[in-house]
Amino acid sequence: MRRIDHPLLSPSLGAARQLSSFHFGEAGRGEKVYIQAALHADELPGMLVAWQLKQHFAALEAAGRLNGEIVLVPMANPIGLDQTLLGYQLGRFEQGSGLNFNRHYPALADSVYAMVRTALGNDAAANVRLIRAELSRQLAELPVKNELASLRHTLHGLACDADVVLDLHCDARAALHLYTGTPLWPQCEPLARYLGAHATLLATESGDNPFDEACSQLWWQLAERAAADGLTVPIPPACLAVTVELRGQASVHPTLAERDADAIVAFLIHRGVIGGEVPPLPELLHPATPLAGSETLAAPHPGVVSFRVEPGATVTAGQPLVDIVDPLDDRVTTLASQYGGVVYAQENRHYATTGMELAKIATATAFKTGKLLSA
Ligand SMILES: [Zn+2]
């Protein structure tokens, strides 16, 4: 195991933060896996999983069982981790700018395509190497203007040439679920099985460039541009990037963390990055569904909120799910899913302001367009 500390751009006199990455195995031999936790710094289940993974990877490396390279960033956001307001941690948005730490990563498909277009050939592996080299070069040359940009730049630089990227997050209160690119589902399905995902939400474009898409989307965008140019060159979806939502913010428990770390190790054995006997694949709990079919139940008026089902419940269209009670004007509203599906996340606060999003349901019906993720 090798530790590298990456200093971030200093935001202010006397202030300096750094990011630490831990490297296992051998770069350039076999696949590269990149795993980070707590990019949204108030989402801590992943940090505990990452620490468990660190012990696993160190032992596996010592046993000579790594067939590739693994890069682990157990704490991906030193800026957000250090933000508190009136006793509450604020880890989703940078306090100074209001920007979401998991949005606005650079989209480089056009500029990479312009540089590699004439060099692409019939060898898929050679195309992948060419594209990764150009992507890394362009990323390294991007200007970095402040501390947040420097954090994004460092994380993206560590991950951009990986075959597998796992970004460990959680929701407010949730069942384990995944977000990934639609073309990546066949590669992602074993991960969904090992982790016991209750939902996997697929999109080719979620909106606002979250980290996983910055790593994966470029590949199918390049394939589309080549096809539009009449080039018959193979460009595979060479980065399986997945946002792994490890239940809810309070789901920080050593037993859960051990189970999730074991599942990720099992997936990496299945993938061939770790040597050993492949653990049997569990049943897939639920088929993947379109992110455009994620139904959000929002409060039509303020009130006290109670939930009738737990996250992970499979519900039918019209089934009562959430009650909102206004104790002053005696308004009582019960919300139901229009389509039915799996309730994969809920709000963890029990007072709703008007319009507040209270529950999310993975449905099989793609009914939304435009930006598909919440802010
Ligand atoms: Zn998150």
Coordinates of C-alpha atoms and ligand atoms in Angstrom, one line a residue:
M1 CA 0.0 0.0 0.0
R2 CA 1.3 3.4 -1.0
R3 CA -0.2 6.6 0.4
I4 CA -0.1 9.8 -1.7
D5 CA -1.2 13.2 -0.2
H6 CA -2.5 15.7 -2.7
P7 CA -2.4 19.3 -1.5
L8 CA -5.5 21.3 -2.6
L9 CA -5.3 24.9 -3.7
S10 CA -5.2 27.1 -0.5
P11 CA -8.4 29.1 -0.2
S12 CA -7.2 31.6 2.3
L13 CA -4.1 32.8 4.2
G14 CA -3.0 30.2 6.7
A15 CA -5.4 27.5 5.4
A16 CA -4.4 24.3 3.6
R17 CA -6.2 21.1 3.0
Q18 CA -5.2 17.9 1.4
L19 CA -6.7 14.7 -0.1
S20 CA -5.1 11.3 0.5
S21 CA -5.2 8.4 -1.9
F22 CA -4.1 4.8 -1.1
H23 CA -2.7 2.7 -4.0
F24 CA -2.7 -1.1 -4.1
G25 CA -1.3 -3.5 -6.7
E26 CA 0.5 -2.4 -9.8
A27 CA -0.4 0.4 -12.2
G28 CA -0.6 -0.7 -15.8
R29 CA -1.1 -4.4 -15.0
G30 CA -4.7 -5.5 -15.5
E31 CA -7.7 -3.3 -14.7
K32 CA -7.6 -0.1 -12.6
V33 CA -10.3 0.3 -10.0
Y34 CA -11.0 3.6 -8.3
I35 CA -13.2 3.9 -5.2
Q36 CA -14.0 7.0 -3.2
A37 CA -16.2 7.8 -0.2
A38 CA -18.0 10.8 1.2
L39 CA -17.8 13.1 -1.8
H40 CA -20.9 14.5 -0.1
A41 CA -19.1 14.9 3.2
D42 CA -22.2 14.3 5.4
E43 CA -22.7 10.9 3.9
L44 CA -20.6 8.7 6.1
P45 CA -21.5 5.0 5.6
G46 CA -19.1 4.9 2.6
M47 CA -16.2 6.2 4.7
L48 CA -16.5 3.2 7.1
V49 CA -16.8 0.8 4.1
A50 CA -13.7 2.4 2.6
W51 CA -11.8 1.8 5.8
Q52 CA -12.9 -1.9 5.8
L53 CA -11.8 -2.1 2.1
K54 CA -8.4 -0.6 3.0
Q55 CA -7.8 -3.5 5.4
H56 CA -9.0 -6.0 2.7
F57 CA -6.9 -4.5 -0.1
A58 CA -3.7 -4.4 2.1
A59 CA -4.2 -8.1 3.0
L60 CA -5.0 -9.1 -0.6
E61 CA -2.0 -7.2 -1.9
A62 CA 0.3 -8.9 0.7
A63 CA -1.1 -12.3 -0.4
G64 CA -0.3 -11.5 -4.0
R65 CA -4.0 -11.6 -5.0
L66 CA -4.3 -8.3 -6.8
N67 CA -4.3 -8.6 -10.6
G68 CA -4.7 -4.9 -11.2
E69 CA -4.4 -1.6 -9.6
I70 CA -6.8 -0.3 -6.9
V71 CA -6.9 3.4 -5.9
L72 CA -8.9 4.2 -2.7
V73 CA -9.9 7.6 -1.5
P74 CA -11.6 7.0 1.9
M75 CA -12.4 10.7 2.5
A76 CA -13.1 12.5 -0.8
N77 CA -14.1 15.9 0.5
P78 CA -12.0 17.6 3.2
I79 CA -13.8 20.9 2.4
G80 CA -17.3 19.7 3.2
L81 CA -16.2 17.5 6.1
D82 CA -15.1 20.7 7.9
Q83 CA -18.3 22.7 7.3
T84 CA -20.7 23.1 10.1
L85 CA -23.5 25.6 10.8
L86 CA -25.1 25.8 14.2
G87 CA -24.0 22.3 15.1
Y88 CA -25.1 20.6 11.8
Q89 CA -22.6 19.4 9.3
L90 CA -23.2 20.7 5.7
G91 CA -21.5 18.4 3.4
R92 CA -23.5 18.4 0.1
F93 CA -22.8 22.0 -1.0
E94 CA -19.8 24.2 -0.6
Q95 CA -20.8 26.8 1.8
G96 CA -19.1 29.7 0.0
S97 CA -20.5 29.1 -3.5
G98 CA -23.6 26.9 -2.8
L99 CA -22.3 24.5 -5.4
N100 CA -23.0 20.8 -5.1
F101 CA -19.7 18.8 -4.6
N102 CA -21.0 16.1 -6.9
R103 CA -21.9 18.2 -10.0
H104 CA -20.2 20.2 -12.7
Y105 CA -17.3 17.9 -13.5
P106 CA -15.8 18.8 -16.9
A107 CA -17.4 17.2 -20.0
L108 CA -14.5 16.6 -22.4
A109 CA -16.0 14.4 -25.1
D110 CA -15.9 17.1 -27.8
S111 CA -12.3 18.2 -27.2
V112 CA -11.0 14.6 -26.8
Y113 CA -12.8 13.5 -29.9
A114 CA -11.3 16.4 -31.9
M115 CA -7.8 15.2 -30.9
V116 CA -8.2 11.4 -31.3
R117 CA -10.6 11.3 -34.3
T118 CA -8.0 10.6 -37.0
A119 CA -6.0 8.2 -34.8
L120 CA -8.9 5.8 -34.0
G121 CA -8.6 2.3 -35.6
N122 CA -10.0 -1.2 -35.5
D123 CA -8.4 -2.2 -32.3
A124 CA -10.8 -1.5 -29.4
A125 CA -8.0 -1.8 -26.7
A126 CA -5.8 0.6 -28.7
N127 CA -8.6 3.1 -29.0
V128 CA -9.2 2.9 -25.2
R129 CA -5.5 3.5 -24.5
L130 CA -5.5 6.5 -27.0
I131 CA -8.6 8.0 -25.5
R132 CA -7.4 7.6 -21.9
A133 CA -4.1 9.2 -22.7
E134 CA -5.7 12.2 -24.4
L135 CA -8.3 12.5 -21.6
S136 CA -5.6 12.5 -18.9
R137 CA -3.6 15.0 -20.8
Q138 CA -6.5 17.4 -21.3
L139 CA -7.6 17.1 -17.7
A140 CA -4.1 17.8 -16.4
E141 CA -4.1 21.0 -18.4
L142 CA -7.4 22.4 -17.3
P143 CA -7.1 25.6 -15.2
V144 CA -7.8 25.3 -11.5
K145 CA -9.1 28.5 -10.1
N146 CA -10.1 27.8 -6.5
E147 CA -10.1 25.1 -3.8
L148 CA -13.3 23.4 -4.9
A149 CA -12.1 23.2 -8.5
S150 CA -8.8 21.8 -7.2
L151 CA -10.7 19.1 -5.2
R152 CA -12.7 18.2 -8.3
H153 CA -9.6 18.2 -10.5
T154 CA -7.7 15.9 -8.2
L155 CA -10.5 13.4 -7.8
H156 CA -11.3 13.4 -11.5
G157 CA -7.6 13.0 -12.4
L158 CA -7.2 10.0 -10.1
A159 CA -10.3 8.3 -11.6
C160 CA -10.4 9.3 -15.3
D161 CA -8.4 6.3 -16.6
A162 CA -10.0 3.6 -14.4
D163 CA -12.0 0.6 -15.7
V164 CA -14.2 0.7 -12.6
V165 CA -15.2 3.7 -10.6
L166 CA -17.3 3.3 -7.4
D167 CA -18.5 6.6 -5.8
L168 CA -19.8 5.7 -2.4
H169 CA -22.7 7.9 -1.2
C170 CA -25.9 7.6 0.7
D171 CA -29.4 9.2 0.7
A172 CA -31.2 10.8 3.6
R173 CA -33.0 7.6 4.6
A174 CA -32.9 4.8 2.0
A175 CA -32.5 1.2 0.9
L176 CA -29.2 0.4 -0.9
H177 CA -29.5 1.6 -4.5
L178 CA -27.2 2.4 -7.5
Y179 CA -27.0 5.0 -10.3
T180 CA -25.1 4.1 -13.4
G181 CA -25.1 4.7 -17.2
T182 CA -27.6 2.8 -19.3
P183 CA -24.9 1.2 -21.5
L184 CA -23.2 0.0 -18.3
W185 CA -26.0 -2.2 -16.9
P186 CA -24.6 -5.5 -18.0
Q187 CA -21.3 -4.8 -16.3
C188 CA -23.0 -3.3 -13.2
E189 CA -25.5 -6.2 -12.7
P190 CA -23.1 -8.4 -10.7
L191 CA -22.4 -5.5 -8.4
A192 CA -26.1 -4.9 -7.9
R193 CA -26.4 -8.6 -7.0
Y194 CA -23.5 -8.8 -4.5
L195 CA -24.5 -5.5 -2.8
G196 CA -28.2 -6.5 -2.7
A197 CA -29.3 -3.3 -4.4
H198 CA -33.1 -2.6 -4.2
A199 CA -33.0 -0.4 -7.2
T200 CA -30.6 0.6 -10.0
L201 CA -31.4 3.8 -11.8
L202 CA -30.1 4.1 -15.4
A203 CA -29.5 7.1 -17.5
T204 CA -27.2 8.2 -20.3
E205 CA -27.5 11.8 -19.2
S206 CA -28.5 12.7 -15.6
G207 CA -27.8 16.5 -16.0
D208 CA -25.2 18.8 -14.5
N209 CA -22.3 16.2 -14.8
P210 CA -22.0 14.3 -11.6
F211 CA -18.7 12.5 -10.9
D212 CA -19.7 9.1 -12.1
E213 CA -20.9 10.4 -15.4
A214 CA -17.8 12.5 -15.9
C215 CA -15.9 9.2 -15.8
S216 CA -18.3 7.1 -17.9
Q217 CA -20.4 9.2 -20.2
L218 CA -17.4 10.3 -22.4
W219 CA -17.2 6.7 -23.8
W220 CA -20.6 6.5 -25.3
Q221 CA -20.5 10.1 -26.4
L222 CA -17.3 9.4 -28.3
A223 CA -18.9 6.3 -29.9
E224 CA -21.9 8.5 -30.9
R225 CA -19.6 11.1 -32.4
A226 CA -17.6 8.5 -34.3
A227 CA -20.8 6.9 -35.7
A228 CA -22.2 10.3 -36.7
D229 CA -18.9 10.8 -38.6
G230 CA -19.4 7.5 -40.4
L231 CA -16.4 5.9 -38.6
T232 CA -16.7 2.2 -37.9
V233 CA -14.3 2.1 -35.1
P234 CA -14.9 0.2 -31.8
I235 CA -15.2 2.5 -28.7
P236 CA -16.4 0.4 -25.8
P237 CA -18.0 1.8 -22.6
A238 CA -14.6 1.4 -21.0
C239 CA -15.4 2.9 -17.6
L240 CA -18.0 1.2 -15.3
A241 CA -18.8 4.2 -13.1
V242 CA -21.4 3.6 -10.4
T243 CA -22.8 5.9 -7.7
V244 CA -23.4 3.5 -4.8
E245 CA -26.0 4.8 -2.3
L246 CA -25.2 3.0 0.9
R247 CA -28.7 3.4 2.5
G248 CA -29.3 6.5 4.7
Q249 CA -27.2 9.0 6.5
A250 CA -27.7 7.2 9.8
S251 CA -26.8 3.8 8.3
V252 CA -23.3 3.9 9.8
H253 CA -22.7 0.5 11.4
P254 CA -19.7 -1.8 11.4
T255 CA -21.9 -4.9 10.5
L256 CA -23.3 -3.1 7.4
A257 CA -19.9 -1.7 6.5
E258 CA -18.4 -5.2 6.7
R259 CA -21.2 -6.6 4.5
D260 CA -20.8 -3.9 1.9
A261 CA -17.0 -4.1 1.8
D262 CA -17.3 -7.9 1.4
A263 CA -19.7 -7.4 -1.5
I264 CA -17.4 -5.0 -3.2
V265 CA -14.5 -7.5 -2.8
A266 CA -16.7 -10.2 -4.2
F267 CA -17.5 -8.1 -7.2
L268 CA -13.8 -7.4 -7.8
I269 CA -13.1 -11.1 -7.7
H270 CA -16.0 -11.7 -10.1
R271 CA -14.5 -9.0 -12.3
G272 CA -11.0 -10.6 -12.1
V273 CA -9.2 -7.7 -10.5
I274 CA -8.8 -9.8 -7.3
G275 CA -7.7 -13.4 -7.7
G276 CA -9.6 -16.2 -6.0
E277 CA -12.7 -18.3 -6.2
V278 CA -15.6 -16.3 -7.5
P279 CA -18.3 -16.1 -4.8
P280 CA -21.7 -17.3 -6.0
L281 CA -23.9 -14.6 -7.5
P282 CA -26.9 -13.8 -5.3
E283 CA -30.3 -13.2 -6.9
L284 CA -30.9 -9.8 -8.4
L285 CA -33.5 -8.2 -6.0
H286 CA -35.0 -5.8 -8.6
P287 CA -34.4 -5.2 -12.3
A288 CA -32.8 -1.9 -13.2
T289 CA -35.2 0.9 -14.0
P290 CA -34.8 4.2 -15.9
L291 CA -33.8 7.3 -13.9
A292 CA -36.4 9.0 -15.9
G293 CA -38.9 6.8 -14.1
S294 CA -37.9 7.9 -10.7
E295 CA -41.1 9.3 -9.2
T296 CA -40.8 12.0 -6.5
L297 CA -43.6 12.6 -3.9
A298 CA -43.6 16.2 -2.8
A299 CA -45.5 17.9 0.0
P300 CA -48.4 20.0 -1.4
H301 CA -48.7 21.9 1.9
P302 CA -46.7 22.2 5.1
G303 CA -47.1 19.8 7.9
V304 CA -45.9 16.9 10.0
V305 CA -44.8 13.9 7.9
S306 CA -45.1 10.3 8.7
F307 CA -44.2 7.4 6.4
R308 CA -46.4 4.2 6.0
V309 CA -43.6 2.1 4.5
E310 CA -39.9 1.6 5.0
P311 CA -37.3 2.2 2.3
G312 CA -37.0 -0.8 0.1
A313 CA -40.7 -1.6 0.1
T314 CA -42.3 -2.6 -3.1
V315 CA -45.5 -0.6 -3.6
T316 CA -48.4 -0.6 -6.0
A317 CA -50.0 2.4 -7.8
G318 CA -52.3 4.2 -5.5
Q319 CA -51.0 2.6 -2.3
P320 CA -50.9 5.2 0.5
L321 CA -47.2 6.0 1.4
V322 CA -46.8 9.3 3.1
D323 CA -49.2 11.3 5.4
I324 CA -48.8 15.1 5.9
V325 CA -50.8 16.6 8.7
D326 CA -51.4 20.4 9.1
P327 CA -52.5 20.7 12.7
L328 CA -53.7 24.3 12.3
D329 CA -56.1 24.1 9.3
D330 CA -56.7 20.3 9.7
R331 CA -55.4 19.6 6.2
V332 CA -54.5 15.9 6.0
T333 CA -52.9 14.7 2.7
T334 CA -51.9 11.2 1.9
L335 CA -49.5 10.7 -1.0
A336 CA -49.3 7.7 -3.2
S337 CA -47.2 6.5 -6.2
Q338 CA -48.8 7.0 -9.6
Y339 CA -47.0 4.1 -11.1
G340 CA -45.9 1.7 -8.3
G341 CA -42.4 0.4 -7.9
V342 CA -39.7 0.3 -5.2
V343 CA -39.6 3.1 -2.5
Y344 CA -35.8 3.6 -2.6
A345 CA -35.4 6.8 -0.6
Q346 CA -37.2 9.0 1.9
E347 CA -36.6 12.3 3.6
N348 CA -35.3 11.9 7.1
R349 CA -36.9 15.0 8.5
H350 CA -40.5 14.9 9.7
Y351 CA -41.6 18.5 9.1
A352 CA -42.4 19.4 5.5
T353 CA -42.4 22.8 3.9
T354 CA -44.5 23.2 0.8
G355 CA -42.9 21.5 -2.2
M356 CA -40.4 19.5 -0.1
E357 CA -39.5 16.2 -1.7
L358 CA -40.4 13.4 0.7
A359 CA -40.0 10.0 -1.1
K360 CA -38.6 8.6 -4.3
I361 CA -39.9 5.5 -6.1
A362 CA -38.1 3.6 -8.8
T363 CA -40.8 2.9 -11.4
A364 CA -40.5 1.1 -14.7
T365 CA -42.1 3.9 -16.6
A366 CA -39.8 6.6 -18.0
F367 CA -42.0 9.7 -17.8
K368 CA -39.4 12.5 -17.1
T369 CA -37.2 14.5 -19.4
G370 CA -34.5 17.2 -18.7
K371 CA -32.4 17.1 -15.6
L372 CA -33.1 14.0 -13.7
L373 CA -31.1 14.4 -10.4
S374 CA -32.1 16.6 -7.5
A375 CA -29.9 19.7 -6.8
Ligands
ZN1 ZN -24.4 12.0 -2.2

